[in-house]
Short mmCIF file of C-alpha atoms and ligand atoms in Angstrom, two decimals:
data_model
loop_
_atom_site.label_atom_id
_atom_site.label_comp_id
_atom_site.label_asym_id
_atom_site.label_seq_id
_atom_site.Cartn_x
_atom_site.Cartn_y
_atom_site.Cartn_z
CA MET A 126 -0.04 -0.03 -0.11
CA ALA A 127 1.32 3.59 -0.77
CA GLY A 128 3.14 5.13 2.10
CA GLN A 129 3.56 1.83 3.94
CA ALA A 130 6.70 0.49 2.55
CA THR A 131 10.25 0.44 4.35
CA ALA A 132 12.65 2.43 2.79
CA LEU A 133 16.59 2.70 3.04
CA VAL A 134 17.82 5.99 1.56
CA LEU A 135 21.11 7.79 0.95
CA GLY A 136 20.66 11.39 0.94
CA ILE A 137 22.93 14.06 -0.36
CA GLU A 138 23.13 17.64 0.54
CA THR A 139 25.28 20.21 -1.33
CA SER A 140 22.92 23.52 -1.68
CA CYS A 141 25.01 25.69 0.38
CA ASP A 142 28.23 25.44 2.53
CA GLU A 143 27.64 22.06 3.87
CA THR A 144 28.74 19.03 2.04
CA ALA A 145 26.47 16.31 3.74
CA ALA A 146 25.37 12.73 3.16
CA ALA A 147 23.53 10.20 5.34
CA VAL A 148 21.90 6.94 5.28
CA VAL A 149 18.33 6.99 6.97
CA GLU A 150 15.68 4.30 6.86
CA ARG A 151 11.87 4.60 6.97
CA GLY A 152 10.16 1.73 8.86
CA ALA A 153 6.92 0.33 7.64
CA ASP A 154 5.46 2.05 10.58
CA GLY A 155 6.46 5.63 9.06
CA ARG A 156 9.17 6.04 11.80
CA GLY A 157 12.48 7.19 10.95
CA ARG A 158 16.09 6.01 12.08
CA ILE A 159 19.27 7.74 11.17
CA ARG A 160 21.89 5.03 10.25
CA ALA A 161 24.68 7.66 9.27
CA ASP A 162 24.84 11.38 9.33
CA ILE A 163 28.08 12.84 7.92
CA VAL A 164 28.12 16.87 7.59
CA LEU A 165 31.49 18.57 6.50
CA SER A 166 31.07 22.30 7.05
CA GLN A 167 33.01 24.80 4.66
CA ILE A 168 33.02 27.43 7.38
CA ASP A 169 36.92 27.71 7.33
CA ASP A 170 37.00 28.18 3.36
CA HIS A 171 34.32 31.00 3.52
CA ALA A 172 35.31 32.74 6.78
CA ALA A 173 37.87 35.31 5.60
CA PHE A 174 35.22 36.39 2.92
CA GLY A 175 32.68 36.86 5.38
CA GLY A 176 30.03 34.82 3.82
CA VAL A 177 29.69 31.97 1.51
CA VAL A 178 31.54 32.53 -1.94
CA PRO A 179 29.46 30.33 -4.39
CA GLU A 180 32.49 29.22 -6.54
CA ILE A 181 34.31 28.29 -3.63
CA ALA A 182 31.50 26.28 -2.37
CA ALA A 183 31.08 24.31 -5.37
CA ARG A 184 34.74 23.25 -5.85
CA ALA A 185 34.94 22.44 -2.13
CA HIS A 186 31.83 20.05 -2.85
CA VAL A 187 33.58 18.70 -5.58
CA GLU A 188 36.81 17.84 -3.66
CA VAL A 189 34.88 16.13 -0.45
CA LEU A 190 31.88 14.80 -1.63
CA ASP A 191 32.71 10.97 -2.58
CA ARG A 192 34.52 10.70 0.63
CA VAL A 193 31.52 11.89 2.81
CA ILE A 194 29.10 9.54 0.81
CA ALA A 195 31.64 6.76 1.19
CA GLU A 196 31.87 7.46 5.03
CA ALA A 197 28.10 7.52 5.47
CA MET A 198 27.86 4.21 3.58
CA ALA A 199 30.49 2.91 5.83
CA GLU A 200 29.26 4.12 8.95
CA ALA A 201 25.69 2.93 8.31
CA GLY A 202 27.39 -0.46 7.46
CA PHE A 203 25.25 -0.92 4.09
CA GLY A 204 26.40 -1.61 0.45
CA TYR A 205 24.70 0.46 -2.50
CA GLY A 206 22.78 -2.76 -3.31
CA ASP A 207 21.16 -2.58 0.19
CA LEU A 208 19.78 1.00 -0.76
CA ASP A 209 16.13 1.19 -1.60
CA ALA A 210 16.88 4.93 -3.34
CA VAL A 211 19.17 7.50 -3.52
CA ALA A 212 17.92 11.33 -2.91
CA ALA A 213 19.93 14.44 -3.31
CA THR A 214 18.84 18.22 -3.11
CA ALA A 215 18.06 19.76 -6.28
CA GLY A 216 17.16 23.28 -5.04
CA PRO A 217 16.48 25.72 -3.86
CA GLY A 218 20.19 26.96 -3.35
CA LEU A 219 23.69 27.91 -5.25
CA ILE A 220 23.57 26.37 -8.52
CA GLY A 221 27.16 25.18 -8.69
CA GLY A 222 26.85 23.40 -5.57
CA LEU A 223 23.47 21.95 -6.58
CA ILE A 224 24.91 20.61 -9.72
CA VAL A 225 27.62 18.63 -7.90
CA GLY A 226 25.08 17.06 -5.55
CA LEU A 227 22.44 16.33 -7.93
CA THR A 228 24.88 14.80 -10.69
CA THR A 229 26.58 12.60 -7.91
CA GLY A 230 23.16 11.43 -6.50
CA LYS A 231 22.24 10.63 -10.03
CA ALA A 232 25.48 8.71 -10.83
CA VAL A 233 25.27 6.52 -7.69
CA ALA A 234 21.66 5.67 -8.36
CA LEU A 235 22.37 4.78 -11.92
CA GLY A 236 25.26 2.67 -10.91
CA ALA A 237 23.60 0.61 -8.07
CA GLY A 238 20.23 0.49 -10.39
CA LYS A 239 18.16 2.29 -7.61
CA PRO A 240 15.59 4.94 -7.88
CA PHE A 241 16.49 8.74 -7.82
CA VAL A 242 14.58 11.10 -5.87
CA ALA A 243 15.06 14.76 -6.22
CA VAL A 244 14.52 16.90 -3.21
CA ASN A 245 13.44 20.24 -2.40
CA HIS A 246 15.87 21.41 0.74
CA LEU A 247 12.98 23.35 2.19
CA GLU A 248 10.99 20.12 2.05
CA GLY A 249 14.02 18.63 4.01
CA HIS A 250 13.59 21.26 6.55
CA ALA A 251 9.85 21.07 6.78
CA LEU A 252 9.76 16.96 7.22
CA SER A 253 12.77 17.05 9.56
CA ALA A 254 10.54 16.81 12.62
CA ARG A 255 8.63 13.73 11.63
CA LEU A 256 12.02 12.03 11.43
CA SER A 257 12.73 13.45 14.92
CA ASP A 258 9.85 13.18 16.60
CA GLY A 259 7.57 10.95 14.57
CA LEU A 260 5.15 14.30 14.14
CA ASP A 261 2.13 13.38 12.56
CA PHE A 262 0.48 15.69 9.77
CA PRO A 263 -0.93 18.40 9.71
CA TYR A 264 1.29 21.08 11.57
CA LEU A 265 2.56 24.86 11.36
CA LEU A 266 6.24 25.12 10.15
CA LEU A 267 8.34 28.14 11.30
CA LEU A 268 11.38 27.99 8.61
CA VAL A 269 14.27 30.32 9.64
CA SER A 270 17.24 29.83 7.90
CA GLY A 271 20.23 31.79 5.90
CA GLY A 272 18.06 32.11 3.08
CA HIS A 273 14.79 31.71 4.27
CA THR A 274 11.78 32.94 6.77
CA GLN A 275 8.51 31.81 6.48
CA PHE A 276 5.46 30.13 8.02
CA VAL A 277 4.32 27.06 6.32
CA ALA A 278 1.09 25.31 6.82
CA VAL A 279 2.11 21.53 6.28
CA ASP A 280 -1.12 19.91 5.23
CA GLY A 281 0.43 16.64 4.24
CA LEU A 282 3.46 15.29 2.13
CA CYS A 283 3.69 17.84 -1.13
CA ARG A 284 0.64 19.57 0.51
CA TYR A 285 2.59 22.98 1.74
CA ARG A 286 0.97 26.51 1.95
CA ARG A 287 3.04 29.65 2.59
CA LEU A 288 1.21 31.57 5.08
CA GLY A 289 3.81 34.52 5.36
CA THR A 290 7.43 35.27 4.40
CA THR A 291 10.19 37.85 4.44
CA ILE A 292 9.58 40.95 2.38
CA ASP A 293 13.30 41.49 2.75
CA ASP A 294 16.07 39.90 4.40
CA ALA A 295 15.92 36.37 5.71
CA LEU A 296 16.20 36.19 9.59
CA GLY A 297 19.81 34.08 9.42
CA GLU A 298 20.99 36.90 6.99
CA ALA A 299 19.98 39.38 9.56
CA PHE A 300 22.18 37.53 12.10
CA ASP A 301 25.14 37.46 9.64
CA LYS A 302 24.94 40.98 8.85
CA THR A 303 24.60 42.13 12.35
CA ALA A 304 27.66 39.99 12.89
CA LYS A 305 29.68 41.47 10.21
CA MET A 306 28.79 44.99 11.30
CA LEU A 307 29.98 44.53 14.58
CA GLY A 308 33.43 42.66 13.61
CA LEU A 309 31.97 39.24 14.71
CA PRO A 310 33.08 35.94 12.72
CA TYR A 311 31.03 34.13 9.93
CA PRO A 312 28.60 32.46 10.56
CA GLY A 313 27.09 35.18 12.43
CA GLY A 314 24.23 33.31 14.07
CA PRO A 315 26.18 31.55 16.51
CA ALA A 316 28.63 34.25 17.37
CA VAL A 317 25.60 36.93 17.73
CA GLU A 318 24.24 34.27 20.45
CA ALA A 319 27.53 33.77 22.31
CA ALA A 320 28.07 37.31 22.42
CA ALA A 321 24.67 38.42 23.81
CA GLU A 322 24.98 35.93 26.61
CA SER A 323 26.66 38.53 28.72
CA GLY A 324 24.84 41.44 27.33
CA ASP A 325 21.99 43.61 28.40
CA PRO A 326 19.05 43.45 26.09
CA GLY A 327 17.53 46.47 27.47
CA ARG A 328 20.52 48.81 26.48
CA VAL A 329 19.91 49.59 22.90
CA ASP A 330 16.40 50.63 21.81
CA LEU A 331 15.53 48.78 18.42
CA PRO A 332 12.63 48.84 16.14
CA ARG A 333 10.33 45.62 15.67
CA PRO A 334 9.25 46.17 12.13
CA LEU A 335 5.51 45.04 10.92
CA ILE A 336 5.23 43.22 14.71
CA ASP A 337 1.71 45.07 15.27
CA ARG A 338 0.52 44.64 11.41
CA ASP A 339 -2.18 42.16 10.53
CA THR A 340 0.20 40.14 8.38
CA LEU A 341 2.35 37.01 8.72
CA ASP A 342 5.08 38.51 6.73
CA PHE A 343 8.43 39.33 8.25
CA SER A 344 10.84 42.49 7.40
CA PHE A 345 14.12 42.42 8.96
CA SER A 346 16.07 45.06 6.70
CA GLY A 347 14.89 48.18 8.89
CA LEU A 348 16.17 46.27 12.19
CA LYS A 349 19.55 45.59 10.52
CA THR A 350 20.18 49.21 9.50
CA ALA A 351 19.08 50.39 13.06
CA VAL A 352 21.97 48.25 14.62
CA ARG A 353 24.30 49.80 12.23
CA LEU A 354 23.34 53.20 13.13
CA LYS A 355 23.31 52.53 16.82
CA ALA A 356 26.64 50.79 16.67
CA GLU A 357 27.99 53.94 14.81
CA GLU A 358 26.52 56.13 17.30
CA ILE A 359 28.49 54.07 20.09
CA ALA A 360 31.75 53.44 18.26
CA PRO A 361 34.38 52.63 18.98
CA LEU A 362 32.95 49.57 20.45
CA SER A 363 33.82 47.58 23.65
CA ASP A 364 33.19 43.82 23.88
CA GLY A 365 30.62 45.05 26.49
CA ASP A 366 29.05 47.18 23.76
CA ILE A 367 29.01 44.49 21.43
CA ALA A 368 27.34 42.21 23.75
CA ASP A 369 24.76 44.59 24.62
CA VAL A 370 23.89 45.45 20.93
CA CYS A 371 23.55 41.84 20.32
CA ALA A 372 21.64 41.12 23.23
CA SER A 373 19.31 44.05 22.09
CA PHE A 374 19.09 42.74 18.57
CA GLN A 375 18.37 38.97 19.74
CA ALA A 376 15.32 40.45 22.09
CA ALA A 377 13.94 42.36 19.12
CA VAL A 378 14.00 39.49 16.65
CA ALA A 379 12.46 37.11 19.57
CA ASP A 380 9.80 39.72 20.30
CA ILE A 381 9.06 39.69 16.36
CA VAL A 382 8.93 36.10 15.85
CA ALA A 383 6.96 35.42 19.01
CA ALA A 384 4.20 38.09 17.93
CA LYS A 385 4.11 36.59 14.36
CA THR A 386 4.02 33.15 15.54
CA ALA A 387 1.12 34.03 18.00
CA ARG A 388 -0.77 35.33 14.87
CA ALA A 389 0.17 32.12 12.53
CA ILE A 390 -0.98 29.89 14.90
CA THR A 391 -4.21 31.68 15.31
CA ALA A 392 -4.53 31.29 11.40
CA PHE A 393 -3.38 27.81 11.26
CA ARG A 394 -5.92 26.80 14.03
CA ALA A 395 -8.96 28.55 11.89
CA ASP A 396 -7.93 25.99 9.09
CA TYR A 397 -8.36 23.16 11.39
CA PRO A 398 -11.30 24.18 13.47
CA ALA A 399 -11.88 20.36 14.81
CA GLY A 400 -8.12 19.61 15.04
CA ASP A 401 -6.06 18.67 18.21
CA ARG A 402 -3.91 21.03 19.93
CA PRO A 403 -1.73 22.56 17.06
CA LYS A 404 1.90 21.75 16.68
CA LEU A 405 4.26 24.35 15.86
CA VAL A 406 7.73 23.11 14.34
CA VAL A 407 10.72 25.19 14.14
CA ALA A 408 13.30 24.48 11.68
CA GLY A 409 16.39 25.85 9.74
CA GLY A 410 19.61 27.00 11.13
CA VAL A 411 18.63 29.75 12.90
CA ALA A 412 16.24 27.47 15.17
CA ALA A 413 19.73 26.36 16.56
CA ASN A 414 19.08 29.87 19.02
CA ALA A 415 18.26 29.40 22.38
CA VAL A 416 16.65 32.74 23.04
CA LEU A 417 14.46 32.28 20.14
CA ARG A 418 13.39 28.65 20.95
CA ALA A 419 12.54 30.01 24.42
CA ALA A 420 10.55 32.79 23.33
CA LEU A 421 8.87 30.38 20.55
CA ASP A 422 7.98 28.14 23.24
CA ARG A 423 6.23 30.93 25.31
CA ALA A 424 4.56 32.08 22.22
CA ALA A 425 3.52 28.44 21.41
CA ALA A 426 2.04 27.84 24.91
CA ASN A 427 0.34 31.13 25.15
CA ALA A 428 -1.45 30.37 22.10
CA GLY A 429 -2.46 27.02 23.04
CA ALA A 430 -0.14 25.25 20.92
CA ASP A 431 2.96 22.75 21.25
CA LEU A 432 6.52 23.63 20.29
CA VAL A 433 8.43 20.75 18.21
CA ALA A 434 11.93 21.77 17.97
CA PRO A 435 14.22 18.86 16.33
CA PRO A 436 17.77 19.01 17.65
CA ALA A 437 20.14 21.55 16.42
CA ARG A 438 21.90 19.13 14.17
CA LEU A 439 18.71 18.70 12.32
CA CYS A 440 18.03 21.94 12.25
CA THR A 441 21.20 23.31 10.27
CA ASP A 442 21.92 21.73 6.92
CA ASN A 443 22.51 18.18 6.91
CA GLY A 444 21.80 14.96 4.70
CA ALA A 445 19.68 13.26 7.30
CA MET A 446 16.89 15.63 6.12
CA ILE A 447 17.46 14.98 2.65
CA ALA A 448 17.63 11.18 2.98
CA TRP A 449 14.25 11.15 5.05
CA ALA A 450 12.42 13.46 2.72
CA GLY A 451 13.57 11.28 -0.22
CA ALA A 452 12.51 8.19 1.99
CA GLU A 453 8.78 9.71 2.59
CA ARG A 454 8.75 10.36 -1.08
CA TYR A 455 9.86 7.02 -2.24
CA ALA A 456 7.55 5.57 0.07
CA TYR A 457 4.63 7.24 -2.04
CA GLY A 458 6.02 6.17 -5.25
CA LEU A 459 7.55 9.52 -6.07
CA VAL A 460 10.57 8.99 -7.93
CA ASP A 461 12.45 11.05 -10.31
CA GLY A 462 13.87 10.81 -13.67
CA LEU A 463 17.77 11.48 -14.12
CA ASP A 464 16.99 14.36 -16.44
CA PHE A 465 15.68 16.19 -13.38
CA ALA A 466 17.39 19.84 -13.51
CA PRO A 467 18.73 21.72 -10.57
CA LYS A 468 16.64 24.56 -9.59
CA ALA A 469 18.38 27.85 -8.00
CA ARG A 470 14.94 28.90 -6.99
CA TRP A 471 12.09 26.68 -6.15
CA PRO A 472 9.30 27.56 -3.79
CA LEU A 473 7.95 24.96 -1.27
CA ASP A 474 4.38 25.65 -2.30
CA GLU A 475 5.28 24.67 -5.95
CA LEU A 476 5.57 21.00 -4.89
CA GLY A 477 2.13 19.98 -4.88
CA ARG A 478 0.75 21.49 -7.90
CA ASN A 479 0.71 18.48 -9.91
CA GLY A 480 -1.48 16.78 -7.45
CA THR A 481 0.59 13.48 -7.22
CA VAL A 482 -0.35 12.76 -3.53
O1 KG4 B 188 19.50 26.23 7.41
P1 KG4 B 188 21.16 26.68 7.48
O2 KG4 B 188 22.00 26.03 8.17
O3 KG4 B 188 21.24 27.05 6.07
C1 KG4 B 188 20.45 27.76 5.30
O4 KG4 B 188 19.93 26.77 4.36
O5 KG4 B 188 20.42 28.75 5.22
O6 KG4 B 188 21.21 28.36 8.19
C2 KG4 B 188 22.04 29.04 8.28
C3 KG4 B 188 21.70 30.15 9.13
C4 KG4 B 188 22.94 31.20 8.96
O7 KG4 B 188 22.64 32.35 8.56
C5 KG4 B 188 23.26 31.34 10.52
O8 KG4 B 188 23.98 32.57 10.92
C6 KG4 B 188 22.44 30.91 11.21
O9 KG4 B 188 21.50 29.72 10.27
N1 KG4 B 188 22.32 30.20 12.66
C7 KG4 B 188 21.89 30.81 13.57
C8 KG4 B 188 22.43 30.03 15.02
N2 KG4 B 188 23.12 29.20 14.19
C9 KG4 B 188 22.97 29.14 12.68
N3 KG4 B 188 21.19 31.95 13.78
C10 KG4 B 188 21.10 32.54 15.10
N4 KG4 B 188 21.46 31.59 16.15
C11 KG4 B 188 22.02 30.64 16.14
N5 KG4 B 188 22.69 29.97 17.06
ZN1 ZN B 189 18.86 24.85 5.00
#
């Protein structure tokens, strides 16, 4: 029966600056098990440039991907013949990296005589809570990463409705740019979070754009500009000043995201009036932020919902979420041809348009 098959899937992720491969098993009960999960970060290659350089990323993927895949297979203890399918990220992301991972995934599938599954990176993030927590559909997703900030109603496999998005910068981008302005290292998110720990969140008065507007869209570029102006006002910045700016920035972000989340839960509940207590899933690299998680936890509880936050390792880019999305699709007979083209831009809510599930 569709959706009930067991699947052992190799997943490959190369859409940004992580070269990752994982082997995941989906049981007949629909639960997932990670057999191997290798992530090789290119952070050191890009740090000197203060951000990801696409050409450097693509070359680095070429250099290490074969080894990362071999390591994942060895750790899982399976041969290529044991796999049911091979999955690779086909978009959205940096085109050079996508080509490397997609072509390699197709070659492995062809060589092993296995079906190939092209995975949307955002779908990988969207489904990761089903791997970590065995969550049932439907649920509300807040995806917060370096490239995306969106609320998505996850109604079922391939059934994604975007409820709100950022009209300018992604939240991770705002963290990265704030870090850069303050002279903190790349990637900015973890650096801002670490600096904020000793800071005073009430020291610097920052705006909370769109917070009271009746929309589920975000805007972070005004906040970023305000951080720059305040930093210029205080300059030269001591470590204590940097900590205070970071803590104030994080507090503004937490307020904005909490307020929007409360609205999103209300909207989601209206779609499922007879449903159980709604589940709010947070995914993407920024979901690793502890202050944000705490604010989301409070916002969800106040709105009568439960927060489900996969472990940080599954929130940042990884191969397990791609293998898992591949396994979910494969279990429903959704496999792709070897002519599937990479897509630099590929919105999540376009996935269900063919009505395949
Ligand atoms: O999902 P991800 O690993 O890659 C993308 O698909 O974009 O997200 C990376 C983003 C970066 O902008 C990074 O600064 C941010 O996630 N990030 C964080 C934290 N850890 C990573 N932002 C805030 N706090 C963190 N602890
Ligand atoms: Zn991502």
